[in-house]
Short mmCIF file of C-alpha atoms in Angstrom, two decimals:
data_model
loop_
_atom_site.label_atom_id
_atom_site.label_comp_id
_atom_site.label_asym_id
_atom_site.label_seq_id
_atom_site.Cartn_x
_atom_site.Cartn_y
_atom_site.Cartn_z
CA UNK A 196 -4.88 26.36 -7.96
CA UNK A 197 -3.19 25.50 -11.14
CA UNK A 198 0.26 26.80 -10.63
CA UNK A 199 -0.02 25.35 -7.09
CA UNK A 200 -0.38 21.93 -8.63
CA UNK A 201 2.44 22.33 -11.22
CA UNK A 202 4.59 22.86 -8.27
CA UNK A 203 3.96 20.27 -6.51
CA UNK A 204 4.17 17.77 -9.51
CA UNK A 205 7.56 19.72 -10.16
CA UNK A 206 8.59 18.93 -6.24
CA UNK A 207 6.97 15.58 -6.50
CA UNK A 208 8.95 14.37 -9.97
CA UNK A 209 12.00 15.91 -8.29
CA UNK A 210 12.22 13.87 -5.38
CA UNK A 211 11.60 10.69 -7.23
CA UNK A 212 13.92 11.32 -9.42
CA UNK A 213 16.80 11.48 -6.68
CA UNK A 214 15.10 8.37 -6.24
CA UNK A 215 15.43 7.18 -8.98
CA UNK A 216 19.47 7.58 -8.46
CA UNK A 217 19.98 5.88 -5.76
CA UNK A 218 17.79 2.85 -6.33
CA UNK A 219 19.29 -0.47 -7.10
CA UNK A 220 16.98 -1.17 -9.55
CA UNK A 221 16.95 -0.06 -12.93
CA UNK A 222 14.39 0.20 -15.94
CA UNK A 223 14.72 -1.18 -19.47
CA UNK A 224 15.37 2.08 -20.73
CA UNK A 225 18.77 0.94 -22.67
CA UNK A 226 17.81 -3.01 -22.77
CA UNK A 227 17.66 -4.58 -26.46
CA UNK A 228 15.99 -7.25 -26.81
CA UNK A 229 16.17 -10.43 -28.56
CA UNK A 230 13.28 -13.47 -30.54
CA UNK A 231 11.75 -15.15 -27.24
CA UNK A 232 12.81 -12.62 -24.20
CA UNK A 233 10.74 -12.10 -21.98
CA UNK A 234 9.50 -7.96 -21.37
CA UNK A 235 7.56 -6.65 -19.35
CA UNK A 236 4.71 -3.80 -19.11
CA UNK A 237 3.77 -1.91 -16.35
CA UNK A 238 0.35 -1.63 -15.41
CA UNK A 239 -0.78 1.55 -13.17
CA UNK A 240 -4.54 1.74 -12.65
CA UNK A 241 -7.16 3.20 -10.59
CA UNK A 242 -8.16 -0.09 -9.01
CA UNK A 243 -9.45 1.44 -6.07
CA UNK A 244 -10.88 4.54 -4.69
CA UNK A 245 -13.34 6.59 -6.51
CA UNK A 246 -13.17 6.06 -10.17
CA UNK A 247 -12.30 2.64 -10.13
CA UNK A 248 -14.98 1.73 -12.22
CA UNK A 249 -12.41 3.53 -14.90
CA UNK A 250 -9.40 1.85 -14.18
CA UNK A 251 -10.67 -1.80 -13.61
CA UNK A 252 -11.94 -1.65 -17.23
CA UNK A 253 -8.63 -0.53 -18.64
CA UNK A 254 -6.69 -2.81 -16.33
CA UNK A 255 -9.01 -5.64 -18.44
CA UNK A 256 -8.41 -3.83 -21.97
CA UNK A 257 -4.48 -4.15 -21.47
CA UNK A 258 -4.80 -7.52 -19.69
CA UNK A 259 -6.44 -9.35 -22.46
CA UNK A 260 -4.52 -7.08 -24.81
CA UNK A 261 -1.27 -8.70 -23.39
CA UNK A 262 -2.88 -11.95 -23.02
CA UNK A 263 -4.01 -11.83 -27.18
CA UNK A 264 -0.39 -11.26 -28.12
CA UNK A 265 1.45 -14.45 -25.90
CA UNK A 266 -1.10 -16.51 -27.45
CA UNK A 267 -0.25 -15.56 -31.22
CA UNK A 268 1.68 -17.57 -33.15
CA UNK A 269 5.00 -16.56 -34.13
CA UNK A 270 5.10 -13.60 -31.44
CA UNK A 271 8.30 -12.22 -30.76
CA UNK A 272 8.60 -11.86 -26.73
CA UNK A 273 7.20 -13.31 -23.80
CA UNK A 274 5.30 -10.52 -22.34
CA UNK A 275 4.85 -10.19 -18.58
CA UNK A 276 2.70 -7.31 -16.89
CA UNK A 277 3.48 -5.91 -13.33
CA UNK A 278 0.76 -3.91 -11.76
CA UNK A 279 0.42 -1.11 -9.63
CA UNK A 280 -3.16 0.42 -7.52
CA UNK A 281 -2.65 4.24 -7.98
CA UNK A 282 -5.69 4.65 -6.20
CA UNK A 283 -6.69 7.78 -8.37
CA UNK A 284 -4.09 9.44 -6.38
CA UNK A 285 -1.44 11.52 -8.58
CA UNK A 286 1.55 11.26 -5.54
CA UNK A 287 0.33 7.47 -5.30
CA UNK A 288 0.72 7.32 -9.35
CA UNK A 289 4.04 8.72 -9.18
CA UNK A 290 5.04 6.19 -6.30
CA UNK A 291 3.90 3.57 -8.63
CA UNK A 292 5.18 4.68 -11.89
CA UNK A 293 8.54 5.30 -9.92
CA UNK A 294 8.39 1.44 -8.66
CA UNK A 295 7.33 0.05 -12.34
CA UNK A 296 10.56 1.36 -13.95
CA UNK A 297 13.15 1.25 -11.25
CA UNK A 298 12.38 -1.86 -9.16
CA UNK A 299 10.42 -3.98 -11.81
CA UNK A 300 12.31 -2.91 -15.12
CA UNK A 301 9.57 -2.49 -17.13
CA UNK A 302 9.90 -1.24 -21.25
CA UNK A 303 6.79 1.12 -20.80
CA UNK A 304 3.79 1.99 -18.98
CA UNK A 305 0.03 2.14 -19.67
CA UNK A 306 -2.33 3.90 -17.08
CA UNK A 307 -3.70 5.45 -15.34
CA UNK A 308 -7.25 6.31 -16.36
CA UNK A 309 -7.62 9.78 -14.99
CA UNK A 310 -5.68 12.70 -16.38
CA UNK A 311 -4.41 13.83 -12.53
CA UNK A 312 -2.59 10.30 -12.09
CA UNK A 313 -1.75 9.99 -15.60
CA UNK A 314 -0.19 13.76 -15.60
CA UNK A 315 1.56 12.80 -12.42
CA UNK A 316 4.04 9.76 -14.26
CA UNK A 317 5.11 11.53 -16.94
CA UNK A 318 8.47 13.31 -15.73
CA UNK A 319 9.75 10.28 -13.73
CA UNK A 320 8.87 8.56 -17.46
CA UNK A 321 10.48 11.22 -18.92
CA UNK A 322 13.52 10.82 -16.80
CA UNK A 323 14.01 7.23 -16.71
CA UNK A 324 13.36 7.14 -20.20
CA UNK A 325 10.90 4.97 -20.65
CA UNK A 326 7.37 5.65 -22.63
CA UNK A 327 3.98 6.33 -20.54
CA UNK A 328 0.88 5.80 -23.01
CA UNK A 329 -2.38 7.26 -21.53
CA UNK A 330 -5.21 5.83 -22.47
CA UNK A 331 -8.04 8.38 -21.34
CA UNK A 332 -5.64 11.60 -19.96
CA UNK A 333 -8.02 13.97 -21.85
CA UNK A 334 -6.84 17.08 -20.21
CA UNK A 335 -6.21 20.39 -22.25
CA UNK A 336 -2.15 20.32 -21.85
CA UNK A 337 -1.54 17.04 -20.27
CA UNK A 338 1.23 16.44 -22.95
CA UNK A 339 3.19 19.36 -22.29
CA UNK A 340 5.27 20.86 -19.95
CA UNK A 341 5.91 24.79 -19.86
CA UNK A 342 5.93 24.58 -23.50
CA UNK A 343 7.21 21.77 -24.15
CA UNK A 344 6.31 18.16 -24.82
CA UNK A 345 6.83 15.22 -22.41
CA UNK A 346 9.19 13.30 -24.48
CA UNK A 347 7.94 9.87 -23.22
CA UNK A 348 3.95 10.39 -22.71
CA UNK A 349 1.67 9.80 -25.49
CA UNK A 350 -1.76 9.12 -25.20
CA UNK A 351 -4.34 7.74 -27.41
CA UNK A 352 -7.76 9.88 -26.58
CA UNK A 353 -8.70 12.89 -27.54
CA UNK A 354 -7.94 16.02 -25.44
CA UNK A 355 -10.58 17.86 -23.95
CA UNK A 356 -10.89 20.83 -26.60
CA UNK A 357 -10.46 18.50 -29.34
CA UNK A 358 -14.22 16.65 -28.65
CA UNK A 359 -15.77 20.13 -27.68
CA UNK A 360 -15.01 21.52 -31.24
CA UNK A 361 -15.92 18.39 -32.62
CA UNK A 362 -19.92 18.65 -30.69
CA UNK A 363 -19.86 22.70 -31.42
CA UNK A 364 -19.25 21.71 -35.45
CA UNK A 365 -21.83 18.89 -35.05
CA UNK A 366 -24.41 21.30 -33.44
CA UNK A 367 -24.08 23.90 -35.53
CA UNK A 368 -23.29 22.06 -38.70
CA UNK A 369 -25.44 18.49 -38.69
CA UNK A 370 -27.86 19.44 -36.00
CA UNK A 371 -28.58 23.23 -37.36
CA UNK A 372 -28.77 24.80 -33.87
CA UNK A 373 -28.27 28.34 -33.17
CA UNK A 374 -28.86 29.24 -29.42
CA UNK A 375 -27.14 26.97 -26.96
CA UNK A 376 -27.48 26.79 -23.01
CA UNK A 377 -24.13 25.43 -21.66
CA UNK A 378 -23.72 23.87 -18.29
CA UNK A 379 -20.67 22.96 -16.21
CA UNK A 380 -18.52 20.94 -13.95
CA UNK A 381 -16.91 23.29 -11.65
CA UNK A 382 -13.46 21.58 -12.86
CA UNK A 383 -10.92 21.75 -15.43
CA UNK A 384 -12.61 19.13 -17.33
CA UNK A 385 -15.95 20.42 -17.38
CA UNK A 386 -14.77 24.20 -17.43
CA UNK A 387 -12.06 22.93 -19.94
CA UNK A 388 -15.20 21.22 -22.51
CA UNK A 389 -17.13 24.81 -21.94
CA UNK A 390 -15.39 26.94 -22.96
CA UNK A 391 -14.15 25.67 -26.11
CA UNK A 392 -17.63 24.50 -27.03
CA UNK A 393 -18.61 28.18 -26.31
CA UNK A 394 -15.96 29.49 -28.42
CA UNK A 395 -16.27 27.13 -31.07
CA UNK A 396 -20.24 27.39 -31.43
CA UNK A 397 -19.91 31.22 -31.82
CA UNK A 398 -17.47 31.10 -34.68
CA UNK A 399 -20.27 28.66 -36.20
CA UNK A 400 -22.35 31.49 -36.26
CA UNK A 401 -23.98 30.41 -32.86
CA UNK A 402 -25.24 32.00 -29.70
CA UNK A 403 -24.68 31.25 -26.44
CA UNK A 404 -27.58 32.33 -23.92
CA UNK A 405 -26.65 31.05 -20.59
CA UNK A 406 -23.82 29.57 -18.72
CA UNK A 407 -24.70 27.92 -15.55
CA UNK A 408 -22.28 25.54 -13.72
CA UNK A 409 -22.26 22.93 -10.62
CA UNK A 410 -20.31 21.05 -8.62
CA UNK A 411 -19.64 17.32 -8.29
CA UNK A 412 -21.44 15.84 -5.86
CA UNK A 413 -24.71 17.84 -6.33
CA UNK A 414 -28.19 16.25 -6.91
CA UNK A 415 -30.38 18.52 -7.03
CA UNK A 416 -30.41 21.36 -10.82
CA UNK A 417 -33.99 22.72 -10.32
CA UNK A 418 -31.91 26.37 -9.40
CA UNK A 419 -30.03 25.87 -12.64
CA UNK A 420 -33.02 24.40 -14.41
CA UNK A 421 -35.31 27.34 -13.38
CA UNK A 422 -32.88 29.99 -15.01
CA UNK A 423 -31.91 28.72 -18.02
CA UNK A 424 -35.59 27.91 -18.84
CA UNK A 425 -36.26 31.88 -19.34
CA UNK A 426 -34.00 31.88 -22.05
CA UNK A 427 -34.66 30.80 -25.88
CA UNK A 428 -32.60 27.95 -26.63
CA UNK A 429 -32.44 24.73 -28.92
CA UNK A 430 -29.70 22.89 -27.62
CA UNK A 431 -28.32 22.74 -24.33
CA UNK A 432 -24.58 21.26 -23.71
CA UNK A 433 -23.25 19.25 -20.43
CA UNK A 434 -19.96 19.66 -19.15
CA UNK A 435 -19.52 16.75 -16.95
CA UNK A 436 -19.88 13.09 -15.81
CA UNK A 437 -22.62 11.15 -15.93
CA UNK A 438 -23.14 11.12 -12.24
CA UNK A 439 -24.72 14.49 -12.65
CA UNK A 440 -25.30 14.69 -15.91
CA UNK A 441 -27.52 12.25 -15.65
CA UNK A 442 -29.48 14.00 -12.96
CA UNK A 443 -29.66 17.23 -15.10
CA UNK A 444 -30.77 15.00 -18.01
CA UNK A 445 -33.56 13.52 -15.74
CA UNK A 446 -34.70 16.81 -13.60
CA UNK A 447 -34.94 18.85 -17.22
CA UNK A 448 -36.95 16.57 -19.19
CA UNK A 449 -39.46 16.49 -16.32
CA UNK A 450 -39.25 20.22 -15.88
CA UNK A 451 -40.40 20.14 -19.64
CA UNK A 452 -36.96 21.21 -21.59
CA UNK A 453 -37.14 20.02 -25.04
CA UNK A 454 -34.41 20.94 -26.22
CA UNK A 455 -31.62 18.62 -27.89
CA UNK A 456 -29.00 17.59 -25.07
CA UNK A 457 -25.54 17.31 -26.18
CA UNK A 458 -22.17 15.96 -24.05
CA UNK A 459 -18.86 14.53 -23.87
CA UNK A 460 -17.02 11.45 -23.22
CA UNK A 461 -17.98 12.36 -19.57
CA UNK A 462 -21.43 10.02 -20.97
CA UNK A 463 -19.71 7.42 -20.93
CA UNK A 464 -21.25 4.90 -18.75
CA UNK A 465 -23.79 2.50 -18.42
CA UNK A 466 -24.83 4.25 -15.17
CA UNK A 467 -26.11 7.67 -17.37
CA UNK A 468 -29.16 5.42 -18.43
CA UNK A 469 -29.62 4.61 -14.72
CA UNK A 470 -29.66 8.24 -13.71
CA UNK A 471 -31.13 9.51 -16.46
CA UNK A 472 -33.65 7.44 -17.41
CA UNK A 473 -33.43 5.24 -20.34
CA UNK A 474 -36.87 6.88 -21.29
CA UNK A 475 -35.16 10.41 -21.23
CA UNK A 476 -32.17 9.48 -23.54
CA UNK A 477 -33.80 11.01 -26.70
CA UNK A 478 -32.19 13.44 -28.74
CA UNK A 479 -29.19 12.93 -26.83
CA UNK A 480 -25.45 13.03 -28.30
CA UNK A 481 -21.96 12.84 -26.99
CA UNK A 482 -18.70 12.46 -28.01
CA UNK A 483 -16.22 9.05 -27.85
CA UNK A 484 -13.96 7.59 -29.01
CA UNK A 485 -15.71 4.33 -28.96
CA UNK A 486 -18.99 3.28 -30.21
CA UNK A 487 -20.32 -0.50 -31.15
CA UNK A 488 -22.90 0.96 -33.78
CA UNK A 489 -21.66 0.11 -37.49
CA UNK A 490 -19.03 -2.10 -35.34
CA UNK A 491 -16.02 -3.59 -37.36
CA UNK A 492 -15.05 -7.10 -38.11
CA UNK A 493 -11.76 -6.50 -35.71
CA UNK A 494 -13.99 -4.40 -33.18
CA UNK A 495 -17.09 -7.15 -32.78
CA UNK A 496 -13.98 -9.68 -32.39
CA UNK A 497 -12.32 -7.05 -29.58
CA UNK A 498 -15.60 -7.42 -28.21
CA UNK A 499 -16.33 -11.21 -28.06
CA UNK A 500 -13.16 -11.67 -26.70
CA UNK A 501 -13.82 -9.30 -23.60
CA UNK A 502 -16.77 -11.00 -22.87
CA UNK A 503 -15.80 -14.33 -23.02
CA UNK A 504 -12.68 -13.37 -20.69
CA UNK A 505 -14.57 -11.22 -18.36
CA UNK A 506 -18.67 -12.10 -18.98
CA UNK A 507 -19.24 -8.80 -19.72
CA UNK A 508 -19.04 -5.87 -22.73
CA UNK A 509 -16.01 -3.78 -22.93
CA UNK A 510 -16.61 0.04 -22.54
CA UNK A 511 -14.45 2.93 -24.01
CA UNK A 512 -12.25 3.11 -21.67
CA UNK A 513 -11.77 -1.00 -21.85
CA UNK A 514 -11.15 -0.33 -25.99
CA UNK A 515 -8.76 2.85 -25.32
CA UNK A 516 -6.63 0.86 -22.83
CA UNK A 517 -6.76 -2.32 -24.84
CA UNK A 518 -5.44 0.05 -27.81
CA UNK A 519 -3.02 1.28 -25.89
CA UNK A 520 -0.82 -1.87 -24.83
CA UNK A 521 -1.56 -3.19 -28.78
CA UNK A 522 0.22 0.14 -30.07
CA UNK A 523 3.08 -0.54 -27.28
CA UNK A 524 3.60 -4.13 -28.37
CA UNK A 525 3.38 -3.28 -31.91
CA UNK A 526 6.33 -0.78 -31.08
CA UNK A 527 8.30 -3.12 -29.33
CA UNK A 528 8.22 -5.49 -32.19
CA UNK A 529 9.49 -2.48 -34.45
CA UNK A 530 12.47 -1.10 -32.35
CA UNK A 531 13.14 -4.37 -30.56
CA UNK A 532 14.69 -2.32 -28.02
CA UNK A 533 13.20 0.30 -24.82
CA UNK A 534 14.11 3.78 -24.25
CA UNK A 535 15.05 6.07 -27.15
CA UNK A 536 14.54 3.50 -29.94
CA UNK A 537 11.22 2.26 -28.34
CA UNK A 538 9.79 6.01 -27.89
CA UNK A 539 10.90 6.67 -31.51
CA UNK A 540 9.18 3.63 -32.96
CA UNK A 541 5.74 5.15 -31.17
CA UNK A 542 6.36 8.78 -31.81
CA UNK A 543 6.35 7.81 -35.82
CA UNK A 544 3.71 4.80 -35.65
CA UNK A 545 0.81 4.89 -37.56
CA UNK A 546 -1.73 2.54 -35.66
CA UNK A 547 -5.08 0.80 -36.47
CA UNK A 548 -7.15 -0.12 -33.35
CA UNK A 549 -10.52 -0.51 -32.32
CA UNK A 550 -10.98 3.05 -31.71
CA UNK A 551 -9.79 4.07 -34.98
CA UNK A 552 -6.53 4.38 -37.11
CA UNK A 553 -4.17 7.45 -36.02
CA UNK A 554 -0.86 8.52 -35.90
CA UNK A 555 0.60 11.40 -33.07
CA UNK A 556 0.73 14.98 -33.80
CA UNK A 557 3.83 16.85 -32.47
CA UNK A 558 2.38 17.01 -29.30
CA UNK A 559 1.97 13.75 -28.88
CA UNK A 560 -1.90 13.44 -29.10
CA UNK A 561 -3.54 11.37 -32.01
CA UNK A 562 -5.20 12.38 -34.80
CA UNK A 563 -8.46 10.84 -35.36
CA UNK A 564 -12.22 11.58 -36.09
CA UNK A 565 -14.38 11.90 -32.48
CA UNK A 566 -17.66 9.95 -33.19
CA UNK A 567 -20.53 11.51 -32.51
CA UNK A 568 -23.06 8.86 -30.86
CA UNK A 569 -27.33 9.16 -30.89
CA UNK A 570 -29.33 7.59 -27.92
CA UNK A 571 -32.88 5.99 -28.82
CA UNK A 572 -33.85 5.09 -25.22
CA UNK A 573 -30.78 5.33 -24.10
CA UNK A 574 -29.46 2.78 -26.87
CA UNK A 575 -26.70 4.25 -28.85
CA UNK A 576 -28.51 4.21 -32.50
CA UNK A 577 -26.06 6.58 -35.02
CA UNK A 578 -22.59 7.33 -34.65
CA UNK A 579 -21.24 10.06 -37.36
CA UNK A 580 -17.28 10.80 -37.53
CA UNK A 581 -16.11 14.65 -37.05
CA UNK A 582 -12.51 15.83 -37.58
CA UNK A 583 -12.94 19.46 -35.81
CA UNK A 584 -11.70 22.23 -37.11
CA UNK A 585 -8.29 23.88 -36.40
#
């Protein structure tokens, strides 16, 4: 299934880039630019479809993001934003990535939300010459391609394996477990999180005593439940989404499992307390990148300014996205130029933002503590830093 979709990404990126030729557009991939220009971003979102709820919230981050620097005084450009609805489609993210550069001439791209999409721009980037940040393309990989790293993508999470050793060092380490149950999205993401948790939690000195998995969409665990319940175990780690996770959370607890609950950035949603149960959020940990607990001067005024602009809080993925048009302008300020000076200036940038300071590694991923986040009620309560081990 995987080699099938590399192929048709290959087929895909090759067809827009003949595209790409014979448009009469052009991107800003060799434009320098001068005090007062105007530039422009592109903006390619999930605003529709299924995980909307992802990309509206980072279309917000990077809007007010944008919005923030035109109203600063002394800023160097005028900075327009085109948008695009990718629909959480990766051939409708290409489409739109293709239009953003060629027809609109913007200096980079932010979006999508979802690694698929976000995968799915970066060799029309790549060939145009003109950067692609992700702000949530977690994916084991997503960077590289057959060895080798997409010279224009960058992205500001954490990958996938990255936050799974993180929660096997926390478990093992600051939570003293030694027998895990682990249960997973039938996915790359949730077999992705797994396994590395698996592997990581046994070189802790843990055991793993059951692997169960599921697939999105189901409701009902009590199968899964039922099985994993004969074993001895003290923690028990989720793969996944909220949308089920939060089921599993729910149907356990009632089916009398104690044991600590651990997850990943999957958590992240105001609906888990909804299908949870705020009342069965106890003991409960996952992995972000973003947390409010212990909140900073610059995060608490990140979020007042969301909610004044959009009457609501900001979530991670509003924070990553808002991050990742901040580290793009701050770039563009430093190479005052697009293409190879502008992908040089982020490549080497060291960057402070409300999800933390980083810089990139070689393969273009940042380097940052995942927090580890506690749930009182379903109220985040504790957040404690990890920096995995390699």
């Amino acid at each position: 299934m995987k080699g099938k979709f590399i192929k048709l990404l290959a087929s895909a990126a090759m067809a827009t880039s003949m595209l790409a030729g014979c448009s009469s557009g052009g991107g800003a991939q060799a434009q320098t630019y001068k005090k007062g220009d105007t530039v422009k971003l592109g903006l390619n979102f999930e605003l529709t479809g299924n995980v909307a709820s992802y990309g509206k919230a980072e279309y917000n981050g990077a809007k007010l993001a944008i919005k923030q620097y035109n109203a600063k005084k002394g800023h160097k450009y005028k900075i327009k934003y085109e948008t695009q609805d990718d629909k959480g489609d990766a051939a409708e993210s290409t489409k739109a990535a293709q239009k953003l550069i060629t027809e609109d001439g913007v200096a980079a791209l932010i979006g999508p939300a979802t690694s698929s999409a976000s995968i799915a721009t970066y060799q029309t980037a790549t060939d145009n010459k003109v950067p692609v940040i992700s702000p949530s393309a977690t994916q084991q990989g997503a960077m590289m391609n057959d060895g080798k790293v997409y010279d224009y993508a960058f992205r500001v999470c954490f990958e996938d394996s990255y936050q799974a050793s993180a929660m096997a060092k926390f478990a093992s380490e600051n939570l003293g477990k030694k027998r895990a149950v682990v249960i997973n999205e039938v996915s790359d993401y949730g077999k992705g999180l797994a396994d590395t948790f698996t592997k990581k939690f046994k070189k802790y000195g843990g055991e793993v005593v059951a692997t169960e998995s599921y697939n999105a969409g189901d409701t009902d665990f009590a199968s899964i439940i039922t099985k994993v319940q004969k074993q001895d175990f003290d923690v028990m780690y989720l793969a996944g989404y909220y949308t089920e996770c939060g089921l599993i959370i729910k149907q356990a607890k009632e089916a009398g499992v104690n044991a600590t609950i651990l997850g990943a950035d999957g958590f992240e949603s105001e609906v888990l307390a909804k299908q949870a149960g705020a009342q069965n959020l106890n003991d409960v940990y996952y992995t972000t990148a973003y947390t409010t607990v212990n909140a900073s001067d610059k995060l608490k005024e990140f979020i007042n300014a969301y909610h004044d602009e959009y009457g609501t809080d900001p979530n991670m993925f509003s924070a990553l996205a808002y991050d990742s048009t901040n580290l793009a302008l701050q770039a563009l300020d430093k190479s005052g130029a697009g293409g190879e000076k502008l992908q040089k200036a982020i490549k080497n940038i060291k960057f402070s933002g409300v999800t933390g300071t980083f810089t990139f590694d070689k393969k273009h991923s940042p380097v940052k503590a995942v927090m580890v986040v506690n749930q009182v009620n379903g109220k985040q309560t504790e957040a404690v830093p990890i920096t995995p081990d390699k």
